Tab-separated table of C-alpha atoms in Angstrom:
chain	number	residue	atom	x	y	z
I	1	UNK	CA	-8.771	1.077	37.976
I	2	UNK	CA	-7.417	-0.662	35.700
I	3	UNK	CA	-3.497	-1.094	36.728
I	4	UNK	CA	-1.545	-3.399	38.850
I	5	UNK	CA	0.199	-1.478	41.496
I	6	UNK	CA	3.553	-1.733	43.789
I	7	UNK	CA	5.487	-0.641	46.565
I	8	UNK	CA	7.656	0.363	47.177
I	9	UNK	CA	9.811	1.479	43.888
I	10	UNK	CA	12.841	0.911	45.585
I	11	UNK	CA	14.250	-1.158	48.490
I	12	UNK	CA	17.620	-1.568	49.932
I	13	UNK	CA	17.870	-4.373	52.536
I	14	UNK	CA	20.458	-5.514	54.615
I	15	UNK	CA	21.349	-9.656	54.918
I	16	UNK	CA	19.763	-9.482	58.271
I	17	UNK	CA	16.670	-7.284	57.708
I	18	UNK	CA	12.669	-8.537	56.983
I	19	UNK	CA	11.128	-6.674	54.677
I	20	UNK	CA	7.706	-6.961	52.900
I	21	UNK	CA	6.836	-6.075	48.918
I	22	UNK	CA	2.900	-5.196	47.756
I	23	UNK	CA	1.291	-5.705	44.889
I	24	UNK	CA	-2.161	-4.654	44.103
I	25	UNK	CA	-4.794	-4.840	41.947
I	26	UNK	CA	-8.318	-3.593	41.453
I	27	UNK	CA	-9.272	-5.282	38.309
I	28	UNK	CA	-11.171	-8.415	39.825
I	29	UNK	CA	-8.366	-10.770	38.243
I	30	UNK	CA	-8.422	-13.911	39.874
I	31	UNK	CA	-4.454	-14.594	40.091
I	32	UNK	CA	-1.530	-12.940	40.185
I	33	UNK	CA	1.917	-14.050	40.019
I	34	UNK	CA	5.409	-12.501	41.218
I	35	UNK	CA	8.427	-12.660	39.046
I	36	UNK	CA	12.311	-12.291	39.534
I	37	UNK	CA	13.838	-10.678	36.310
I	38	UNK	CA	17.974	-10.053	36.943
I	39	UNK	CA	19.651	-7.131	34.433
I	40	UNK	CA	19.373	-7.993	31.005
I	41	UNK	CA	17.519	-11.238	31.432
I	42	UNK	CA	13.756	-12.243	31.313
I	43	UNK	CA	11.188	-12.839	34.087
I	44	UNK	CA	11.672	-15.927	36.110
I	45	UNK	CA	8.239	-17.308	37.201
I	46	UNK	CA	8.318	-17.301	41.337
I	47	UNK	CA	4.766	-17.838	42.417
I	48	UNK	CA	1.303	-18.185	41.195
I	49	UNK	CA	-1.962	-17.836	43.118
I	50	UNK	CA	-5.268	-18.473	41.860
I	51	UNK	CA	-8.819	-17.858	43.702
I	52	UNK	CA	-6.091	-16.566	46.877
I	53	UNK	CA	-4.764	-20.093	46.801
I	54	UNK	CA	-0.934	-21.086	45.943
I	55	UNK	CA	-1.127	-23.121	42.575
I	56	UNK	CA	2.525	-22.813	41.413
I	57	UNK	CA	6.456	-22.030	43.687
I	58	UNK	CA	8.488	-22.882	40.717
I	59	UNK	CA	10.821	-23.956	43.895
I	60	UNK	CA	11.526	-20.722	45.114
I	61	UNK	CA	13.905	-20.911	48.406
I	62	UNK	CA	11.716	-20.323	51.750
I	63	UNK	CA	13.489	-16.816	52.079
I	64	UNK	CA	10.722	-15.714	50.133
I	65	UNK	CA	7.841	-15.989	51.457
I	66	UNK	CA	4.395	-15.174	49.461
I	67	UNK	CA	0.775	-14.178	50.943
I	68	UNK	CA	-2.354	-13.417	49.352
I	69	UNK	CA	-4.787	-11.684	51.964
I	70	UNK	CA	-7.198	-11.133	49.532
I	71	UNK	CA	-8.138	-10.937	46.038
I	72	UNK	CA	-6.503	-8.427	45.150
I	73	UNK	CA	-3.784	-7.825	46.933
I	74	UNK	CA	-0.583	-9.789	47.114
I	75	UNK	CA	2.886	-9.635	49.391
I	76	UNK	CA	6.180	-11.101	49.062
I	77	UNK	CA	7.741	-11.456	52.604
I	78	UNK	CA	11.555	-11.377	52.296
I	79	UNK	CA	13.766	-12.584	55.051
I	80	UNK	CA	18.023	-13.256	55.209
I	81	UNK	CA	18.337	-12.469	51.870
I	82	UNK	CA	21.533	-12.757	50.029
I	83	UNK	CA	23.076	-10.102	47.746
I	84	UNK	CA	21.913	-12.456	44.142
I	85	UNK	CA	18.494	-11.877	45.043
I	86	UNK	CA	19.194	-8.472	44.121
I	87	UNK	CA	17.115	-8.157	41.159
I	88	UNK	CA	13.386	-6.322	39.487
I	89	UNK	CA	10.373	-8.099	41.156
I	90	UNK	CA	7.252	-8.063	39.380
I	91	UNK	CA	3.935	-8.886	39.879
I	92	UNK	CA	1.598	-9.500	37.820
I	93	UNK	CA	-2.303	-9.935	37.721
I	94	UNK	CA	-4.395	-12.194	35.145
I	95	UNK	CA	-8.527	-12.113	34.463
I	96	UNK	CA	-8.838	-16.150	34.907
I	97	UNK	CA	-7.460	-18.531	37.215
I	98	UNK	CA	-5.155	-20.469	34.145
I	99	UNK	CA	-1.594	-19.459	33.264
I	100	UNK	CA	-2.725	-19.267	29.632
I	101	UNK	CA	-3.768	-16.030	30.112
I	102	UNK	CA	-2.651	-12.449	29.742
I	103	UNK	CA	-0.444	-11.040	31.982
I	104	UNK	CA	-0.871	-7.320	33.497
I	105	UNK	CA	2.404	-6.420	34.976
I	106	UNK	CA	2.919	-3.721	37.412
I	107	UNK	CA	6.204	-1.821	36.987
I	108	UNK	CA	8.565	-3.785	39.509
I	109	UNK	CA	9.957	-2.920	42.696
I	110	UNK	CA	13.874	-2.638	42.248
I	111	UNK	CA	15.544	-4.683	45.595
I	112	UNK	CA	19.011	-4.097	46.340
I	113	UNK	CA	20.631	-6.813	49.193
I	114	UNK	CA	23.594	-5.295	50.809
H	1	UNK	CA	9.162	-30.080	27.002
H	2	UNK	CA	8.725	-26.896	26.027
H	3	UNK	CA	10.720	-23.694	25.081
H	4	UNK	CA	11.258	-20.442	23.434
H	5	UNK	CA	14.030	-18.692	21.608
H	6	UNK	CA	14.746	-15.568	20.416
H	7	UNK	CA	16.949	-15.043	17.690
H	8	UNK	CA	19.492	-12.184	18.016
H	9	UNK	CA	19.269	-11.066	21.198
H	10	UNK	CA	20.447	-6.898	20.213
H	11	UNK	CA	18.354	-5.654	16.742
H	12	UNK	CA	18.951	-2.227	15.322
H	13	UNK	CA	16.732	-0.718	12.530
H	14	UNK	CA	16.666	2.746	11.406
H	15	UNK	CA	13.426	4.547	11.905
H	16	UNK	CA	11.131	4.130	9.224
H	17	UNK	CA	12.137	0.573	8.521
H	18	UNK	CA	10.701	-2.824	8.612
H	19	UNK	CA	11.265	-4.519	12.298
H	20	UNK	CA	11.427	-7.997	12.646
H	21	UNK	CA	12.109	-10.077	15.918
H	22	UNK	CA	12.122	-13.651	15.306
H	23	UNK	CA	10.508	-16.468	17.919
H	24	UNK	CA	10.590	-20.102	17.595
H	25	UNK	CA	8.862	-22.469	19.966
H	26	UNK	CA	9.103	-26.169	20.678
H	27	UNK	CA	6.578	-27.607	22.041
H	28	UNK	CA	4.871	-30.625	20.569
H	29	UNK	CA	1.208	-29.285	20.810
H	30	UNK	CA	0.047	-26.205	19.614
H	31	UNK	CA	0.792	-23.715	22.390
H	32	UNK	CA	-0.296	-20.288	23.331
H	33	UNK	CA	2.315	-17.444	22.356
H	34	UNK	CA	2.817	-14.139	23.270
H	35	UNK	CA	4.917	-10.866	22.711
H	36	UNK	CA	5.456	-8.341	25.475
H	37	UNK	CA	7.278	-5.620	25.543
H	38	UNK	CA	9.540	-3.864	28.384
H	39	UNK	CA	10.755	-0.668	28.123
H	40	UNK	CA	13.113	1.129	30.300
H	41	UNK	CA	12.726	0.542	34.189
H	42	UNK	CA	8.959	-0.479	33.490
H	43	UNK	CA	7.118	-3.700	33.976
H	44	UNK	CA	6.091	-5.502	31.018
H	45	UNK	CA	3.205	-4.655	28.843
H	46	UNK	CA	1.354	-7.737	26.194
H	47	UNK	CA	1.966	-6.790	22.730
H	48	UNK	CA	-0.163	-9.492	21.092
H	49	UNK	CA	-0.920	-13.423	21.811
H	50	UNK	CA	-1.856	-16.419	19.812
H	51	UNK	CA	-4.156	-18.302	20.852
H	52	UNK	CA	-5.142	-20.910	17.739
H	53	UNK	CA	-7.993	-18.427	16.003
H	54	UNK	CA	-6.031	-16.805	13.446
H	55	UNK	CA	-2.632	-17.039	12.506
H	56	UNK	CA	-1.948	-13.483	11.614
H	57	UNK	CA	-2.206	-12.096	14.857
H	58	UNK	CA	-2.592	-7.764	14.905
H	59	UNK	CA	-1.468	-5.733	18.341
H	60	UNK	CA	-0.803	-3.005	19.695
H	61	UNK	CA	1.260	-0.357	18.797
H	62	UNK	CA	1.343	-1.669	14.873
H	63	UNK	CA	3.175	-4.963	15.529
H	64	UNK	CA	1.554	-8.375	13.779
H	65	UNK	CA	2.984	-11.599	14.507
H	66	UNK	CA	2.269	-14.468	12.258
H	67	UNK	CA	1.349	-18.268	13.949
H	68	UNK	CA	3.680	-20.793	11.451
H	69	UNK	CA	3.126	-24.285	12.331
H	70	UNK	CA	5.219	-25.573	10.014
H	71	UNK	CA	8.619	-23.348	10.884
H	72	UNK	CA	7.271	-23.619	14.740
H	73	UNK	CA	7.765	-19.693	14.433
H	74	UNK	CA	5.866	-16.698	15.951
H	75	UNK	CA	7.652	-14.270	14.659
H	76	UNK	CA	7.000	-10.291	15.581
H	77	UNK	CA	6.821	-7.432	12.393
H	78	UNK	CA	6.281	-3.804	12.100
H	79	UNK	CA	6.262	-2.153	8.637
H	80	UNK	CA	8.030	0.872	10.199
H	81	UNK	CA	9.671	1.815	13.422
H	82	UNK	CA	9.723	4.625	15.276
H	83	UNK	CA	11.798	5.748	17.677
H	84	UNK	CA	9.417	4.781	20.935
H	85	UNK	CA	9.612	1.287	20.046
H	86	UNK	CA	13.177	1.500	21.444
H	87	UNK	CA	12.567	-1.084	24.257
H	88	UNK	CA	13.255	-5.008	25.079
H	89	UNK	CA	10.667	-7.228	23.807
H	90	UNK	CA	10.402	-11.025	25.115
H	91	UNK	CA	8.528	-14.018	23.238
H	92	UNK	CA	6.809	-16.140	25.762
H	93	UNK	CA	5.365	-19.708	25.512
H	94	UNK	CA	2.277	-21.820	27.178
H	95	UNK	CA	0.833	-25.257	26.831
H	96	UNK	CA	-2.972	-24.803	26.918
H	97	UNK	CA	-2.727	-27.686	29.868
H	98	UNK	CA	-0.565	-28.023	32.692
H	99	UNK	CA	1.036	-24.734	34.384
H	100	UNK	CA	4.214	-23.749	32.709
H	101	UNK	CA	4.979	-20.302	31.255
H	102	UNK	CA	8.328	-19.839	29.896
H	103	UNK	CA	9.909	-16.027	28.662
H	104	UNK	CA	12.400	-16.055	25.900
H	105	UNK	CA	15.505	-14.326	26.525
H	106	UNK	CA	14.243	-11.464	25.149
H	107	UNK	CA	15.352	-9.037	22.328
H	108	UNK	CA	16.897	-5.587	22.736
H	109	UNK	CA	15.747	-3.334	19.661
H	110	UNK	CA	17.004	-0.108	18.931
H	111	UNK	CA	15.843	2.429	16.628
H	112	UNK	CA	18.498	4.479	14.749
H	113	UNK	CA	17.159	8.038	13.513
């Protein structure tokens, strides 16, 4: 397996709602990251965990929450949203533990905040 | 500090021709550079990446990117597009120490037929 993987595709949330996003991978990459990326703009680093352990929350407000069960899988726990967080998350998984290396991106799950 | 820019953030080329997407970093070590490249509602695939052993750097796809120290440049060539390159490619940036990764804006290339 050789992919990153998540779901779901799509998710419409209300202001009010909890919802979860998944990312996995099966490649034995040792951290993975999860990015913001708005229309028409880049990726915005969120989160990086290597060896299951947080090593970066480029200060990411506590209404995202991130968990790493395992090695290879990761979750973004979303709670009160607002409608700007509308936006493409990624994740993403990397082979070593350092931010130097490549990135294997999965292809986003589109969030809409209503 | 550290950054990345991308000249010309819309490119059009007819198919066939040269492409060229220019990158400049500033960063005052040598840093680790990348291209990736996003097309349509996808996540974002590496193109290429720099990481001090050659300068001329060969991907995937056909694209080279050449390391120039001197122009603090890492810009991204193809002799000759096609039509599937249509997509939006970003230049990204890393120190080999610390924990800072940095996109560019990103480049929107189309392909004329």
């Amino acid at each position: 397996d050789t992919e990153v993987t998540q779901t779901p595709k799509h998710l419409v949330m209300g202001m009010t709602n909890k919802k979860s996003l998944k990312c996995e991978q099966h490649m034995g990459h040792r951290a993975m990251y999860w990015y913001k990326q708005k229309a028409k703009k880049p990726p915005e680093l969120m989160f990086v965990y290597s060896y299951e352990k947080l090593s970066i929350n480029e200060s990411v407000p506590s209404r995202f929450s991130p968990e790493c069960p395992n090695s290879s899988l990761l979750n973004l726990h979303l709670h009160a949203l607002q409608p700007e967080d509308s936006a493409l998350y990624l994740c993403a998984s990397s082979p070593g533990a350092t931010i130097q290396e490549t990135q294997y991106f999965g292809p986003g799950t589109r969030l809409l905040v209503l | 500090a550290q950054s990345v820019t991308q000249l010309g953030s819309h490119v059009s080329v007819s198919e066939g021709a040269l492409v060229l997407l220019r990158c400049n970093y500033s960063s005052s070590v040598p840093p680790y550079l990348f291209w990736y490249v996003q097309y349509p509602n996808q996540g974002l695939q590496l193109l290429l990446k720099y990481t001090s052993a050659a300068t001329l750097v060969k991907g995937i796809n056909g694209f080279e990117a050449e390391f120039k120290k001197s122009e603090t440049s890492f810009h991204l060539t193809k002799p000759s597009a096609h039509m599937s390159d249509a997509a939006e490619y970003f230049c990204a940036v890393s120190l080999n120490t610390g924990n800072q990764f940095y996109f560019g804006t990103g480049t929107s290339l189309t392909v004329i037929p």
